[in-house]
Coordinates of C-alpha atoms in Angstrom, one line a residue:
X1 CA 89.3 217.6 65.5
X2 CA 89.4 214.6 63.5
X3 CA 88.2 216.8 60.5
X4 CA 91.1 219.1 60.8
X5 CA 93.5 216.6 61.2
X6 CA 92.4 215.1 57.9
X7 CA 92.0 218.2 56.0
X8 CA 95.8 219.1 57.0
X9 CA 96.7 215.6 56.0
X10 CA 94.8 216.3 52.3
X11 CA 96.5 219.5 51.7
X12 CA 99.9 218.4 52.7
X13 CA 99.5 215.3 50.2
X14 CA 98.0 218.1 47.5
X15 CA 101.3 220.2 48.0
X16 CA 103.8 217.6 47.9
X17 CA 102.4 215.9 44.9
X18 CA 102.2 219.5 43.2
X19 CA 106.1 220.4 44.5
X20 CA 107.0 216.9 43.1
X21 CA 105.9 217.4 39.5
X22 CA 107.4 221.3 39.7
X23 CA 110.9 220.0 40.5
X24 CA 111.1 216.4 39.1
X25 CA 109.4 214.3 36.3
X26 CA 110.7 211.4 34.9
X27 CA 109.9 209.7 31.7
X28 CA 110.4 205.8 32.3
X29 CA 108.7 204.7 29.1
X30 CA 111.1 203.5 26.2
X31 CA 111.3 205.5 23.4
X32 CA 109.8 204.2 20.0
X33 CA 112.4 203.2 17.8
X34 CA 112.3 204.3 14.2
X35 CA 111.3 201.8 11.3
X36 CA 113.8 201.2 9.6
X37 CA 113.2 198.8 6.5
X38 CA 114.7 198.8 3.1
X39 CA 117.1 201.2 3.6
X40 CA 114.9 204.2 4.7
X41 CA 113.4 205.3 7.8
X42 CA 109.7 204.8 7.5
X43 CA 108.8 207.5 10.2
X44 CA 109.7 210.3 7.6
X45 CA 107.0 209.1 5.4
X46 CA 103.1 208.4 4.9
X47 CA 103.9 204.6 4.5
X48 CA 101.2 202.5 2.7
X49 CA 101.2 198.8 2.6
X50 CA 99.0 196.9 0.0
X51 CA 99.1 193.7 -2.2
X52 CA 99.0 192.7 -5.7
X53 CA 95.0 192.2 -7.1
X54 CA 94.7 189.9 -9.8
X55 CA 94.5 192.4 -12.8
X56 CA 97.4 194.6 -11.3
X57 CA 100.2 195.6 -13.3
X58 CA 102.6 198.7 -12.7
X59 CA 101.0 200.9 -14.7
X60 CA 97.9 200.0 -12.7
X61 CA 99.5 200.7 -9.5
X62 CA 101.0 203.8 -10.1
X63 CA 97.1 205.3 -11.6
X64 CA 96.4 204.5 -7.7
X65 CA 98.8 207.2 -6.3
X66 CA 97.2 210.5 -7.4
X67 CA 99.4 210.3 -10.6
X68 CA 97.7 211.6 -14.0
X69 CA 98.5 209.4 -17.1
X70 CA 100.9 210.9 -18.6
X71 CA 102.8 211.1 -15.6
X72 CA 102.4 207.2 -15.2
X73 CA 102.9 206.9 -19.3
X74 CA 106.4 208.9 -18.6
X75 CA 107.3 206.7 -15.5
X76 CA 106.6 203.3 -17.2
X77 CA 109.0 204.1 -20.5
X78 CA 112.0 204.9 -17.9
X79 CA 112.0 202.3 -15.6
X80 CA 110.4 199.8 -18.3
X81 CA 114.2 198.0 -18.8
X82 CA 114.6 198.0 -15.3
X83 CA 111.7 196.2 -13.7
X84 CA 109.8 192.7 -14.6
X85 CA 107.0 192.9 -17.3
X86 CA 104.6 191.3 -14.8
X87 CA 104.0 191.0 -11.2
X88 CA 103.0 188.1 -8.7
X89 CA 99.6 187.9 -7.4
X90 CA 99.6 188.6 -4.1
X91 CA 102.6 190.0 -3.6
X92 CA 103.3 193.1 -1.1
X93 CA 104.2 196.3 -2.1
X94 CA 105.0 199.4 -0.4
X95 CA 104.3 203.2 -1.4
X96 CA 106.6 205.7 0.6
X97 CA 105.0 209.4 0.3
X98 CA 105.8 212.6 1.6
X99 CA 104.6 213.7 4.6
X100 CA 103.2 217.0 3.7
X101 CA 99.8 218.3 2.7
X102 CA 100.4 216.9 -1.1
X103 CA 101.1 213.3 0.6
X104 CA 103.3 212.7 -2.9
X105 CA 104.4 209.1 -4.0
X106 CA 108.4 209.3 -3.6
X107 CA 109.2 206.1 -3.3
X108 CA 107.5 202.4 -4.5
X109 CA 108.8 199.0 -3.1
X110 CA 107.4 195.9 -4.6
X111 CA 108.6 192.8 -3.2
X112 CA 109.0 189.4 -5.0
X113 CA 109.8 187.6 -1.8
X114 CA 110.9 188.1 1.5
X115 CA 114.5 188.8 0.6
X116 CA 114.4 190.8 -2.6
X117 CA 112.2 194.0 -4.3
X118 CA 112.5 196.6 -7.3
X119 CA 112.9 200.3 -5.4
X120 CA 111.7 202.7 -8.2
X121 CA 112.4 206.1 -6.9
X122 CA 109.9 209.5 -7.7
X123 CA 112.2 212.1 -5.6
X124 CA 114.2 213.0 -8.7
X125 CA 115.2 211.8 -12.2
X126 CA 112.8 208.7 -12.0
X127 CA 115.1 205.3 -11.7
X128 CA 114.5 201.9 -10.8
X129 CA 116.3 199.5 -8.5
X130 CA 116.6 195.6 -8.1
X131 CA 117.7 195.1 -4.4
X132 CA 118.3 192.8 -1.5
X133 CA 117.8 193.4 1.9
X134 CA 120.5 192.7 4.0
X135 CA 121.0 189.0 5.3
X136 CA 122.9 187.8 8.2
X137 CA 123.2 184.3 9.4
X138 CA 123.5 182.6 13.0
X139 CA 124.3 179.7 14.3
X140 CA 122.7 177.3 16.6
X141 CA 123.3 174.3 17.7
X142 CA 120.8 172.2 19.9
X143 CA 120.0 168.5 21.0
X144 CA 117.4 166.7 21.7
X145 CA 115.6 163.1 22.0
X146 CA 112.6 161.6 19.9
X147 CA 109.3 162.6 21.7
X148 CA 106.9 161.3 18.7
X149 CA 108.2 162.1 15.1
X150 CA 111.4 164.1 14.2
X151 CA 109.2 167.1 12.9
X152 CA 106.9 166.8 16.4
X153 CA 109.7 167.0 18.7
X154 CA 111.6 169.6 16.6
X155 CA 108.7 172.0 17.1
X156 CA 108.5 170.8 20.4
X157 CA 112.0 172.5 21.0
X158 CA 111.2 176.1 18.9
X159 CA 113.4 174.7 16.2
X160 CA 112.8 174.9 12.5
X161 CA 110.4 171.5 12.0
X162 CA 111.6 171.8 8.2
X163 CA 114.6 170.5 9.2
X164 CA 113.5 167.4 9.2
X165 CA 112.8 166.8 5.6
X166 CA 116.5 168.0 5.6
X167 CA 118.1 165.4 8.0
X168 CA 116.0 162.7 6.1
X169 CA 117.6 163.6 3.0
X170 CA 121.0 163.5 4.8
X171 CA 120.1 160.3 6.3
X172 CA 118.3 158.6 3.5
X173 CA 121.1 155.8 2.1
X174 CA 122.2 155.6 6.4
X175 CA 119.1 155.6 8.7
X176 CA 115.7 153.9 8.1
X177 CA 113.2 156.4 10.1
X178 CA 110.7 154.0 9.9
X179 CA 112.1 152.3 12.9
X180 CA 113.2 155.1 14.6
X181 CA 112.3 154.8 18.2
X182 CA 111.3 157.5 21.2
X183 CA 114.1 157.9 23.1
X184 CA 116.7 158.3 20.2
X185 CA 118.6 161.4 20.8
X186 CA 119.8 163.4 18.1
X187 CA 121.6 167.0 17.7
X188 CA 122.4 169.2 14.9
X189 CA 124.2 172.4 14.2
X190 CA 122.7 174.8 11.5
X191 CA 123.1 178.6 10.4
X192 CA 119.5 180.6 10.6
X193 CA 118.9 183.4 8.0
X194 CA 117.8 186.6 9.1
X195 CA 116.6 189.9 7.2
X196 CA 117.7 193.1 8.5
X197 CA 119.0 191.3 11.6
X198 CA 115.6 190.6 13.6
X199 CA 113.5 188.8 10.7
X200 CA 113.9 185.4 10.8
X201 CA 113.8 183.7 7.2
X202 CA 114.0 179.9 7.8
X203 CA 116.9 177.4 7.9
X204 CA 120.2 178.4 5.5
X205 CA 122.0 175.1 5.4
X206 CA 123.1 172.5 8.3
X207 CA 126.5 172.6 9.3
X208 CA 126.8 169.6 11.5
X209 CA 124.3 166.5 12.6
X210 CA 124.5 162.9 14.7
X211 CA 121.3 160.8 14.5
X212 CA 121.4 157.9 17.1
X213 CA 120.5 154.6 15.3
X214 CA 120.0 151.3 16.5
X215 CA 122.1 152.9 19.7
X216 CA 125.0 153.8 17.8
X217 CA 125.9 157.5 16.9
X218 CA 125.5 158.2 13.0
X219 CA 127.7 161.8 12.3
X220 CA 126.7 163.7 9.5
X221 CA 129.5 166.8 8.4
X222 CA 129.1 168.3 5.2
X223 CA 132.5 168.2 2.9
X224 CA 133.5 169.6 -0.7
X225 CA 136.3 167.3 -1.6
X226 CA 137.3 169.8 -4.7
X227 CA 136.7 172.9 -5.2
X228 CA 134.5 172.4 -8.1
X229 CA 132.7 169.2 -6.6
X230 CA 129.3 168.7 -5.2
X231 CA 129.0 169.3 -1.5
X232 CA 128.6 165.7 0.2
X233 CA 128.1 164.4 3.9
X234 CA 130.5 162.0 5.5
X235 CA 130.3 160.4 9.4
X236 CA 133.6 161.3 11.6
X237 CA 135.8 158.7 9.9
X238 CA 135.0 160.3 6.7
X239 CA 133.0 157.6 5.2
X240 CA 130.5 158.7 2.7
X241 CA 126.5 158.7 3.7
X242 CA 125.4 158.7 0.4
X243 CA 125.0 155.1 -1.0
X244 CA 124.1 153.1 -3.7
X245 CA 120.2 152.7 -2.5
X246 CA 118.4 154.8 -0.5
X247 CA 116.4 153.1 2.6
X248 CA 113.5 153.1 1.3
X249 CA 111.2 154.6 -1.3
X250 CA 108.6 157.1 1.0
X251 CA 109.4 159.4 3.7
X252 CA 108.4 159.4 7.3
X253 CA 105.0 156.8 6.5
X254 CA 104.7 152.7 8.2
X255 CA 105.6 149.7 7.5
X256 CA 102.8 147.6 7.4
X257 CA 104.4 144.3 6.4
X258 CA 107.2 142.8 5.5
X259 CA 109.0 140.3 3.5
X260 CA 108.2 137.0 4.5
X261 CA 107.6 133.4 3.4
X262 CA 104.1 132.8 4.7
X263 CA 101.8 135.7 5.1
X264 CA 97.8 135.6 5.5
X265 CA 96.8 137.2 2.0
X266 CA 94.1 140.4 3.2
X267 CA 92.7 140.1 -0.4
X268 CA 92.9 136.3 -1.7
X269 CA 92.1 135.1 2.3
X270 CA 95.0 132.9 1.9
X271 CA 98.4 131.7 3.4
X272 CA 101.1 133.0 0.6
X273 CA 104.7 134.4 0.2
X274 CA 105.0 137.9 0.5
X275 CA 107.9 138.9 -1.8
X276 CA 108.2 142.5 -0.7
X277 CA 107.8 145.4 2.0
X278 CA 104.4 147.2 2.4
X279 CA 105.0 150.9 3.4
X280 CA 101.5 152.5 4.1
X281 CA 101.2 156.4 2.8
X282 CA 97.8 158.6 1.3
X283 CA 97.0 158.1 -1.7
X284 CA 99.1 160.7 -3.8
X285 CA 102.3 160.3 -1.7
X286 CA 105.4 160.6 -4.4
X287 CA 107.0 157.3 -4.5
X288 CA 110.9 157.6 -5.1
X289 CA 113.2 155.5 -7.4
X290 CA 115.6 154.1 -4.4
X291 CA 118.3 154.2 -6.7
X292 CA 119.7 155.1 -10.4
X293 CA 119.0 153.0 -13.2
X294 CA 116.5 152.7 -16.7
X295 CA 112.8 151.9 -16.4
X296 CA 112.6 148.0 -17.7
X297 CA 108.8 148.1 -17.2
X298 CA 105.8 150.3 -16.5
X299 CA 102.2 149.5 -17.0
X300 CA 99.3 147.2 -15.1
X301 CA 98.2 143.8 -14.1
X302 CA 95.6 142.7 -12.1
X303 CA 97.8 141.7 -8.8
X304 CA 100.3 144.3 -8.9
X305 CA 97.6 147.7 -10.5
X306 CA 99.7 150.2 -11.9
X307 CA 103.4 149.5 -11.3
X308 CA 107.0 150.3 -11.9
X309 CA 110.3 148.2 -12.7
X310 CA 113.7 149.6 -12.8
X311 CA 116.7 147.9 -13.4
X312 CA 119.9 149.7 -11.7
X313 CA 122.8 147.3 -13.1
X314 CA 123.4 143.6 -13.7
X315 CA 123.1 142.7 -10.0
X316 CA 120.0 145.0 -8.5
X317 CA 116.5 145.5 -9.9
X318 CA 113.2 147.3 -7.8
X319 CA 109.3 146.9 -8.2
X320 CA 107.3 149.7 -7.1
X321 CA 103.5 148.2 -6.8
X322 CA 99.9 149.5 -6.2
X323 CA 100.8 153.0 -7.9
X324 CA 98.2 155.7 -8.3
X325 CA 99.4 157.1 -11.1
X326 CA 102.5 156.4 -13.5
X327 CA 105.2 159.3 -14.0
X328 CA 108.0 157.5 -16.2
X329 CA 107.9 155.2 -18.9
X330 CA 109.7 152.2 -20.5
X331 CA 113.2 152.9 -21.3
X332 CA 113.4 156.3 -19.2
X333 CA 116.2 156.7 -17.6
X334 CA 116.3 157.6 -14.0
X335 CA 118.3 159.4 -10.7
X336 CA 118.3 157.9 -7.2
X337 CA 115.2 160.0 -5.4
X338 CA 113.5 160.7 -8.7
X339 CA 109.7 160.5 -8.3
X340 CA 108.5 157.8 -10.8
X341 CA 105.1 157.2 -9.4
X342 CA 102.5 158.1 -6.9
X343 CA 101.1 156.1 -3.7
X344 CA 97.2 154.3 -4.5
X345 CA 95.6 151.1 -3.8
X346 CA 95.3 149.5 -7.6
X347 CA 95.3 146.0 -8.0
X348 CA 95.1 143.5 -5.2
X349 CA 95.6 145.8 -2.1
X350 CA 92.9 146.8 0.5
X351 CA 94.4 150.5 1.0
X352 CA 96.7 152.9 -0.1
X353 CA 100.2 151.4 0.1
X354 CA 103.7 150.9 -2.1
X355 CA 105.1 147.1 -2.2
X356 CA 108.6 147.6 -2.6
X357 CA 110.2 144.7 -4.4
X358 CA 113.7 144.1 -4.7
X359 CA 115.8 141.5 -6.5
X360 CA 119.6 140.6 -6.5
X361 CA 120.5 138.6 -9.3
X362 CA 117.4 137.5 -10.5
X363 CA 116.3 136.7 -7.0
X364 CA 113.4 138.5 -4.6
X365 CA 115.1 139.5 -1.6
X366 CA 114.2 141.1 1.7
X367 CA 115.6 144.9 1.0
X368 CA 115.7 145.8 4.7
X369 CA 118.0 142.7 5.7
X370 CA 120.4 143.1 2.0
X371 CA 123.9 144.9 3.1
X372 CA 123.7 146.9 -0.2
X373 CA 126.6 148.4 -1.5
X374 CA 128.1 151.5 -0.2
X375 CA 129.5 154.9 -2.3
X376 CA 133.0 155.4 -3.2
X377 CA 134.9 156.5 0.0
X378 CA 137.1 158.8 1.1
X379 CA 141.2 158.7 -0.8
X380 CA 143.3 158.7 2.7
X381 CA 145.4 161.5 0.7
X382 CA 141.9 163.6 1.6
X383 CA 141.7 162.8 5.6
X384 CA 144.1 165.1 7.3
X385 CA 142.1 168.1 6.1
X386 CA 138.9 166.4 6.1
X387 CA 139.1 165.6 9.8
X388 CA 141.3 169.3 10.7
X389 CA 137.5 170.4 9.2
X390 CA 135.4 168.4 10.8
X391 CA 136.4 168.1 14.2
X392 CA 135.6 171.3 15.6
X393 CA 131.9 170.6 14.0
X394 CA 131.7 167.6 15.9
X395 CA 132.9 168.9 19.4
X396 CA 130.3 171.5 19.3
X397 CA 128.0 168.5 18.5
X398 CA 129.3 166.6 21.9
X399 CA 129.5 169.8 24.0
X400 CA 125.6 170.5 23.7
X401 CA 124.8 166.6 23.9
X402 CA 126.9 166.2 27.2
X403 CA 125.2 169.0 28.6
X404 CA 121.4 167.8 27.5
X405 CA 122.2 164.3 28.5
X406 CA 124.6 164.3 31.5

């Protein structure tokens, strides 16, 4: 009985599963969609990727896709004007054939970098392209607080680490981040570049930024007084960031001692001055003129190795000490941020370091404790549109703090 009742049970299970898939059948998988890159869609083509070999030229190329010479001879002298004489190492490039029994070359995309590429097309009269695929930009706008260093905890939120070379440059005459601390909350507001929409191609520019300093909130909004005038940052009472000195002549590295009257010599094992700040980097590490000015001396002595002098007016003068390598000479005039030297351990110095020296008036001083002068501000007759610009910047800046921090 048992073996009826489960031979019943089979072939009503058999029957219902066969009347199901008579009467219904659905598809709940997503259908594929097309590729669609560089303006065609790559689903009506045998699509071949490859990359540039070190003896490739065009010519080269095109005797790869089942092309006879005189073909490729023909194609070269048309598109000759239109295309570079070389091509990068490396770089992609894309052949778009025909998806027959032939498998024909109609289309060949060579890209120079992420953004643009020479199209030249084989469908017709042959003709060659220089092109852009199509960019669009987003915002975003986050906030955060110092885990480690600004590049750590920016990848510790998915965010662009990159950006913190950025905010140091923003930052450089305003915010020493040597002595920024864990716990220092920051936020910023920045437009992403994307290709096509969904490819994400890095950091276009920052829009907005506060840095908390010392406990106090250091805005960042960047302004074009003119039309014709370089693009500058100014805080919320629209007071220029960009000074006479920058804070200091490395990025991101330690201080390992500063100036002082009375400091235990590692080299000469005795109690001396120390005239200057130590700021410990590899050796290699560009060293940066702090601010403008004309190289008053450059060479070597046996306490300071290979170093640098500039002189930036009557009042200010720098030393740059310990140098690896020399980049300027005497007499060479300089920008604020120029590299002039790189990081190395000549002369009296146990590792690979840069003593900053700085004098005012004939006089070594401690750099980090000189109030050094400021840029030109803002003319009032500028404010009223400066701030109409900037406040909506800076209450996006708030809106995602508050809700971070509350």
């Amino acid at each position: 009985m048992k073996k009826i009742a489960l031979l019943i049970l089979l072939l009503i299970t058999a029957y219902s599963c066969k009347k199901s898939d008579e009467e219904i059948w659905i598809d709940d998988t997503e259908p594929t969609a097309p590729i669609v890159d560089f303006g065609f869609k790559f689903d009506n083509f045998n699509v071949h990727y490859d990359t540039i070999q070190s003896q490739d030229t065009f010519e080269r190329i095109l005797k790869k896709q089942n092309l006879n010479g005189k073909k490729v001879s023909d194609i070269i002298k048309r598109v000759k004007d239109s295309i570079p004489t070389t091509v990068g190492f490396k770089k992609p490039y894309i052949c778009l054939r025909s998806k027959d029994k032939y498998n024909k070359l109609e289309y060949l995309i060579y890209q120079t970098d992420r953004v643009h590429y020479y199209l030249i097309d084989l469908t017709d009269s042959v003709v060659a392209y220089k092109k852009a695929r199509p960019l669009t930009f987003k915002t975003r706008t986050i906030a955060g607080e110092l885990t480690g260093s600004l590049t750590q905890t920016l990848r510790s939120m998915k965010a662009e680490p990159k950006l913190s070379g950025r905010l140091s440059k923003i930052y450089a005459w305003s915010i020493d981040f040597f002595k920024s601390r864990k716990g220092d909350k920051f936020a910023i507001s920045y437009t992403e570049r994307y290709i096509n929409d969904t490819i994400y191609d890095g950091v276009d520019s920052i829009r907005a930024a506060y840095f908390e300093y010392k406990g106090e909130k250091i805005y960042a909004f960047p302004y074009q007084l003119e039309r014709k005038s370089r693009t500058e940052f100014y805080d919320e009472n629209g007071k220029a960031l960009k000074n006479f000195f920058l804070k200091a002549p490395l990025k991101f590295v330690n201080i390992t001692s500063h100036f002082t009257k009375n400091r235990f010599h590692p080299v000469q094992m005795r109690w001396k001055a120390h005239n200057g700040t130590d700021y410990a980097a590899p050796t290699g590490t560009p060293i940066m003129s702090t601010a403008a000015g004309i190289v008053e001396q450059a060479g070597y002595t046996a306490g300071n190795g290979n170093f640098v002098k500039v002189k930036h007016d009557k009042t200010y003068s720098t030393q740059y000490l310990h140098m690896s390598k020399i980049l300027v000479r005497r007499g060479q005039r300089i920008k604020q941020g120029e590299i002039i030297g790189k990081v190395g351990s000549t002369g009296l110095a146990t590792g690979p370091h840069v003593c900053y020296r700085f004098w005012k008036n004939g006089v070594q001083v401690d750099a980090l404790k000189l109030k050094l002068p400021n840029s030109q501000p803002m003319e009032k007759r500028d404010l009223p549109r400066y701030f109409e610009y900037m406040k909506p910047l800076k209450r996006a800046l708030d809106s995602v703090s508050d809700l971070k921090f509350r």
